[in-house]
Tab-separated table of C-alpha atoms and ligand atoms in Angstrom:
chain	number	residue	atom	x	y	z
A	152	UNK	CA	-4.083	-31.295	1.613
A	153	UNK	CA	-4.109	-27.748	2.870
A	154	UNK	CA	-0.943	-25.705	2.847
A	155	UNK	CA	-0.672	-25.756	6.618
A	156	UNK	CA	0.017	-29.501	6.536
A	157	UNK	CA	3.391	-28.495	5.203
A	158	UNK	CA	3.571	-25.296	7.221
A	159	UNK	CA	6.946	-24.020	8.271
A	160	UNK	CA	5.539	-21.205	10.423
A	161	UNK	CA	5.836	-22.084	14.082
A	162	UNK	CA	6.149	-20.031	17.241
A	163	UNK	CA	9.198	-19.982	19.537
A	164	UNK	CA	8.023	-23.132	21.276
A	165	UNK	CA	7.474	-24.969	18.009
A	166	UNK	CA	3.674	-24.798	18.006
A	167	UNK	CA	2.018	-24.396	14.633
A	168	UNK	CA	0.247	-21.074	14.636
A	169	UNK	CA	-1.132	-21.170	11.211
A	170	UNK	CA	-4.248	-23.292	11.275
A	171	UNK	CA	-7.326	-21.471	10.200
A	172	UNK	CA	-5.717	-18.703	8.151
A	173	UNK	CA	-6.838	-17.355	4.789
A	174	UNK	CA	-4.318	-15.070	3.082
A	175	UNK	CA	-6.028	-12.459	0.924
A	176	UNK	CA	-4.022	-10.821	-1.846
A	177	UNK	CA	-5.666	-7.934	-3.726
A	178	UNK	CA	-4.014	-7.746	-7.125
A	179	UNK	CA	-4.485	-5.619	-10.183
A	180	UNK	CA	-2.071	-6.052	-13.043
A	181	UNK	CA	0.642	-7.690	-10.962
A	182	UNK	CA	1.658	-10.471	-13.376
A	183	UNK	CA	5.331	-9.953	-12.704
A	184	UNK	CA	5.068	-10.561	-8.977
A	185	UNK	CA	1.909	-12.491	-8.151
A	186	UNK	CA	3.389	-15.964	-8.740
A	187	UNK	CA	6.323	-15.336	-6.437
A	188	UNK	CA	4.088	-13.832	-3.724
A	189	UNK	CA	1.718	-16.835	-3.827
A	190	UNK	CA	4.671	-19.203	-3.661
A	191	UNK	CA	6.139	-17.405	-0.641
A	192	UNK	CA	2.764	-17.075	1.114
A	193	UNK	CA	1.613	-20.712	0.856
A	194	UNK	CA	3.622	-22.053	3.809
A	195	UNK	CA	1.911	-19.594	6.118
A	196	UNK	CA	-1.791	-20.218	5.516
A	197	UNK	CA	-4.480	-22.789	4.751
A	198	UNK	CA	-5.685	-21.094	1.601
A	199	UNK	CA	-4.992	-18.052	-0.531
A	200	UNK	CA	-7.685	-15.867	-2.017
A	201	UNK	CA	-6.426	-13.625	-4.793
A	202	UNK	CA	-8.884	-10.795	-5.339
A	203	UNK	CA	-8.361	-9.797	-8.926
A	204	UNK	CA	-9.145	-6.192	-9.822
A	205	UNK	CA	-10.134	-6.953	-13.431
A	206	UNK	CA	-6.494	-7.225	-14.440
A	207	UNK	CA	-5.802	-6.841	-18.120
A	208	UNK	CA	-2.590	-8.833	-17.840
A	209	UNK	CA	-1.984	-12.486	-16.782
A	210	UNK	CA	-2.434	-11.929	-13.027
A	211	UNK	CA	-5.624	-14.016	-12.690
A	212	UNK	CA	-4.402	-16.704	-15.058
A	213	UNK	CA	-1.139	-17.146	-13.145
A	214	UNK	CA	-2.985	-17.335	-9.814
A	215	UNK	CA	-5.476	-19.900	-11.140
A	216	UNK	CA	-2.573	-21.981	-12.377
A	217	UNK	CA	-1.681	-22.831	-8.770
A	218	UNK	CA	-4.846	-24.935	-8.501
A	219	UNK	CA	-5.844	-26.348	-5.098
A	220	UNK	CA	-5.558	-23.957	-2.220
A	221	UNK	CA	-5.503	-20.818	-4.347
A	222	UNK	CA	-8.835	-19.324	-5.320
A	223	UNK	CA	-9.318	-16.321	-7.550
A	224	UNK	CA	-12.319	-14.062	-7.011
A	225	UNK	CA	-13.022	-10.835	-8.844
A	226	UNK	CA	-13.791	-7.525	-7.167
A	227	UNK	CA	-16.582	-5.144	-8.206
A	228	UNK	CA	-14.264	-2.826	-10.095
A	229	UNK	CA	-14.420	-0.065	-7.472
A	230	UNK	CA	-10.913	-0.157	-6.036
A	231	UNK	CA	-8.682	-1.853	-3.480
A	232	UNK	CA	-11.056	-1.211	-0.570
A	233	UNK	CA	-13.798	-3.076	-2.340
A	234	UNK	CA	-11.328	-5.919	-3.008
A	235	UNK	CA	-10.482	-6.106	0.708
A	236	UNK	CA	-14.172	-6.479	1.556
A	237	UNK	CA	-14.823	-9.038	-1.210
A	238	UNK	CA	-11.863	-11.091	0.074
A	239	UNK	CA	-13.232	-11.206	3.618
A	240	UNK	CA	-16.531	-12.640	2.440
A	241	UNK	CA	-14.779	-15.205	0.241
A	242	UNK	CA	-12.513	-16.486	3.056
A	243	UNK	CA	-13.141	-19.972	4.478
A	244	UNK	CA	-11.028	-19.727	7.637
A	245	UNK	CA	-11.494	-17.800	10.850
A	246	UNK	CA	-8.540	-15.443	10.488
A	247	UNK	CA	-7.678	-13.450	7.402
A	248	UNK	CA	-4.352	-11.833	6.667
A	249	UNK	CA	-4.061	-9.211	3.939
A	250	UNK	CA	-0.953	-8.641	1.905
A	251	UNK	CA	-0.139	-6.839	-1.322
A	252	UNK	CA	0.832	-8.525	-4.564
A	253	UNK	CA	3.659	-6.114	-5.343
A	254	UNK	CA	6.407	-7.454	-3.089
A	255	UNK	CA	5.995	-4.759	-0.417
A	256	UNK	CA	5.096	-7.257	2.292
A	257	UNK	CA	7.150	-10.218	3.432
A	258	UNK	CA	4.971	-13.330	3.933
A	259	UNK	CA	7.427	-14.464	6.607
A	260	UNK	CA	5.838	-11.815	8.871
A	261	UNK	CA	2.439	-13.556	8.678
A	262	UNK	CA	2.935	-15.732	11.792
A	263	UNK	CA	3.769	-12.658	13.894
A	264	UNK	CA	0.629	-10.903	12.638
A	265	UNK	CA	-1.593	-13.890	13.297
A	266	UNK	CA	-0.155	-14.922	16.661
A	267	UNK	CA	-1.986	-12.380	18.898
A	268	UNK	CA	-5.290	-13.383	17.273
A	269	UNK	CA	-4.644	-17.094	17.721
A	270	UNK	CA	-3.729	-16.474	21.357
A	271	UNK	CA	-6.989	-14.603	21.880
A	272	UNK	CA	-5.182	-11.349	22.657
A	273	UNK	CA	-6.304	-9.251	19.687
A	274	UNK	CA	-8.989	-9.061	17.000
A	275	UNK	CA	-7.035	-6.904	14.542
A	276	UNK	CA	-3.249	-6.808	14.254
A	277	UNK	CA	-1.709	-4.134	12.041
A	278	UNK	CA	1.787	-4.481	10.601
A	279	UNK	CA	3.525	-1.324	11.782
A	280	UNK	CA	5.850	0.533	9.443
A	281	UNK	CA	6.476	2.986	12.269
A	282	UNK	CA	8.177	0.182	14.136
A	283	UNK	CA	9.374	-1.980	11.241
A	284	UNK	CA	10.483	0.694	8.790
A	285	UNK	CA	9.509	1.471	5.215
A	286	UNK	CA	11.293	1.902	1.899
A	287	UNK	CA	8.218	3.597	0.431
A	288	UNK	CA	7.288	6.357	2.867
A	289	UNK	CA	10.202	8.782	2.533
A	290	UNK	CA	12.102	10.648	-0.135
A	291	UNK	CA	9.926	13.080	-2.095
A	292	UNK	CA	7.342	15.806	-1.600
A	293	UNK	CA	4.332	13.566	-2.246
A	294	UNK	CA	5.594	11.041	0.302
A	295	UNK	CA	6.163	13.833	2.833
A	296	UNK	CA	2.576	15.044	2.398
A	297	UNK	CA	1.335	11.468	2.710
A	298	UNK	CA	3.347	10.998	5.913
A	299	UNK	CA	2.035	14.221	7.437
A	300	UNK	CA	-1.548	13.325	6.566
A	301	UNK	CA	-1.315	9.785	7.870
A	302	UNK	CA	0.363	10.984	11.085
A	303	UNK	CA	-2.396	13.522	11.713
A	304	UNK	CA	-4.973	10.748	11.234
A	305	UNK	CA	-2.982	8.397	13.442
A	306	UNK	CA	-2.763	10.959	16.251
A	307	UNK	CA	-6.511	11.558	15.963
A	308	UNK	CA	-7.206	7.839	16.251
A	309	UNK	CA	-4.872	7.478	19.238
A	310	UNK	CA	-6.460	10.414	21.057
A	311	UNK	CA	-10.023	9.379	20.284
A	312	UNK	CA	-9.647	5.754	21.412
A	313	UNK	CA	-6.717	6.109	23.862
A	314	UNK	CA	-4.360	3.971	21.786
A	315	UNK	CA	-0.642	4.139	21.150
A	316	UNK	CA	-0.594	2.799	17.599
A	317	UNK	CA	2.247	3.740	15.248
A	318	UNK	CA	0.483	2.842	11.962
A	319	UNK	CA	-3.216	2.997	11.193
A	320	UNK	CA	-2.908	2.666	7.417
A	321	UNK	CA	-0.796	-0.347	6.566
A	322	UNK	CA	-2.550	-2.853	4.317
A	323	UNK	CA	-0.453	-5.684	5.782
A	324	UNK	CA	-2.652	-6.838	8.666
A	325	UNK	CA	-4.548	-9.750	10.162
A	326	UNK	CA	-8.104	-9.699	11.461
A	327	UNK	CA	-10.642	-12.216	12.695
A	328	UNK	CA	-12.805	-12.962	9.676
A	329	UNK	CA	-16.113	-12.507	11.481
A	330	UNK	CA	-14.931	-9.187	12.915
A	331	UNK	CA	-14.017	-7.905	9.460
A	332	UNK	CA	-17.391	-8.984	8.111
A	333	UNK	CA	-19.218	-7.300	10.988
A	334	UNK	CA	-17.599	-3.894	10.487
A	335	UNK	CA	-19.899	-2.970	7.619
A	336	UNK	CA	-17.107	-1.187	5.767
A	337	UNK	CA	-18.058	1.259	3.028
A	338	UNK	CA	-14.776	2.591	1.628
A	339	UNK	CA	-13.957	1.430	-1.897
A	340	UNK	CA	-10.390	2.696	-2.130
A	341	UNK	CA	-7.348	2.484	0.145
A	342	UNK	CA	-9.217	4.463	2.816
A	343	UNK	CA	-10.549	0.997	3.778
A	344	UNK	CA	-7.528	0.528	6.060
A	345	UNK	CA	-8.207	3.518	8.302
A	346	UNK	CA	-11.923	2.696	8.212
A	347	UNK	CA	-11.208	-0.858	9.377
A	348	UNK	CA	-8.936	0.383	12.168
A	349	UNK	CA	-11.416	3.027	13.353
A	350	UNK	CA	-14.542	0.875	13.188
A	351	UNK	CA	-12.812	-1.978	15.018
A	352	UNK	CA	-11.857	0.423	17.825
A	353	UNK	CA	-15.287	2.037	17.858
A	354	UNK	CA	-16.946	-1.359	18.264
A	355	UNK	CA	-14.629	-2.244	21.134
A	356	UNK	CA	-12.483	-4.824	19.372
A	357	UNK	CA	-8.875	-5.169	20.464
A	358	UNK	CA	-6.412	-3.643	18.028
A	359	UNK	CA	-2.691	-4.251	18.326
A	360	UNK	CA	0.332	-4.054	16.067
A	361	UNK	CA	3.539	-5.842	15.302
A	362	UNK	CA	6.580	-4.415	13.494
A	363	UNK	CA	6.711	-5.275	9.796
A	364	UNK	CA	9.003	-3.793	7.200
A	365	UNK	CA	7.562	-2.325	4.013
A	366	UNK	CA	9.718	-2.985	0.971
A	367	UNK	CA	9.667	-0.950	-2.224
A	368	UNK	CA	7.207	-2.336	-4.778
A	369	UNK	CA	9.203	-4.737	-6.974
A	370	UNK	CA	7.856	-3.708	-10.381
A	371	UNK	CA	5.674	-0.970	-11.776
A	372	UNK	CA	4.207	1.948	-9.888
A	373	UNK	CA	1.762	2.514	-7.040
A	374	UNK	CA	-1.745	3.214	-8.264
A	375	UNK	CA	-2.410	5.745	-5.487
A	376	UNK	CA	-2.375	9.381	-6.566
A	377	UNK	CA	-2.487	11.723	-3.587
A	378	UNK	CA	-4.143	14.560	-5.487
A	379	UNK	CA	-7.064	12.268	-6.306
A	380	UNK	CA	-7.591	10.693	-2.864
A	381	UNK	CA	-6.559	13.179	-0.165
A	382	UNK	CA	-10.065	14.522	0.257
A	383	UNK	CA	-11.513	11.032	0.803
A	384	UNK	CA	-8.891	10.357	3.504
A	385	UNK	CA	-9.853	13.454	5.459
A	386	UNK	CA	-13.600	13.080	4.859
A	387	UNK	CA	-13.725	9.418	5.883
A	388	UNK	CA	-11.445	10.051	8.876
A	389	UNK	CA	-13.830	12.706	10.211
A	390	UNK	CA	-16.869	10.587	9.374
A	391	UNK	CA	-15.742	7.538	11.336
A	392	UNK	CA	-14.281	9.573	14.193
A	393	UNK	CA	-17.675	10.560	15.488
B	549	LIG	N1	-8.314	-6.313	-6.534
B	549	LIG	C1	-7.762	-5.093	-6.611
B	549	LIG	N2	-6.491	-4.896	-6.188
B	549	LIG	C2	-5.969	-3.648	-6.274
B	549	LIG	C3	-6.703	-2.543	-6.789
B	549	LIG	N3	-5.897	-1.434	-6.724
B	549	LIG	C4	-4.725	-1.835	-6.211
B	549	LIG	N4	-4.757	-3.165	-5.933
B	549	LIG	C5	-3.704	-3.991	-5.322
B	549	LIG	O1	-3.549	-3.536	-3.994
B	549	LIG	C6	-2.179	-3.611	-3.606
B	549	LIG	C7	-1.673	-2.226	-3.177
B	549	LIG	O2	-1.714	-1.359	-4.305
B	549	LIG	P1	-0.547	-0.305	-4.613
B	549	LIG	O3	-0.897	0.347	-5.890
B	549	LIG	O4	0.782	-0.972	-4.505
B	549	LIG	O5	-0.727	0.735	-3.438
B	549	LIG	P2	0.365	1.226	-2.372
B	549	LIG	O6	1.130	0.010	-1.947
B	549	LIG	O7	-0.422	1.810	-1.250
B	549	LIG	O8	1.207	2.217	-3.070
B	549	LIG	C8	-1.436	-4.206	-4.789
B	549	LIG	O9	-1.318	-5.604	-4.615
B	549	LIG	C9	-2.348	-3.865	-5.976
B	549	LIG	O10	-2.210	-4.767	-7.054
B	549	LIG	C10	-8.063	-2.787	-7.246
B	549	LIG	O11	-8.786	-1.899	-7.690
B	549	LIG	N5	-8.526	-4.068	-7.119
B	550	LIG	MG1	2.280	-1.131	-3.028
């Protein structure tokens, strides 16, 4: 039995929206949260693929313990972007939805992300923190610099492809599996999200967004260090802009 047989996610008219959805959860050393995230995600998809980033804790073991409907694959040890790509090729259903293993994303938002794809109105749907709010984007100098950088990139994307997006970076997003596979993504770190957004637009796919709230990571710390990645954000932005 797939999870969607017991799905609780339905649209306003009571139609099940969730058939054909693989939830992909990149996870590295998230043993404290991964079980809860899997549990909360199962009602909203047919299968879950946990992409383990060579965790040294019990992340993979906990995920495997769920058995049927939860598969664990291992990334190539290059970063979250690589994990996102590996997940897309491991998926068995026609729509994939990405969410983090740290409690930042609420699985209850999955139906809203998937709905425009199921209706044939979009190929990529980004969860917008601009419209849904974030507990992680504001409050210190590093976050301010991150905000400024991501806004500059966002404005560039909107101008280049005549869009009115409010978030080009959020990892919480749904995309048609074959579209994701066709984008030929190259980024190995979190620059994968802007690459995915830009390449989808460049290839003429329909990109839309839906408000989703970003919660503070439940345990531990973000692995992203601005001083190590800022150059890659600017370089890859310019590279895919042309
Ligand atoms: N498979 C895999 N997952 C990763 C890797 N790096 C981060 N993640 C996961 O990607 C998600 C987002 O990472 P996080 O450090 O919270 O980044 P932030 O939310 O942008 O601050 C979390 O679920 C992490 O466990 C990696 O190298 N491989
Ligand atoms: Mg996080």
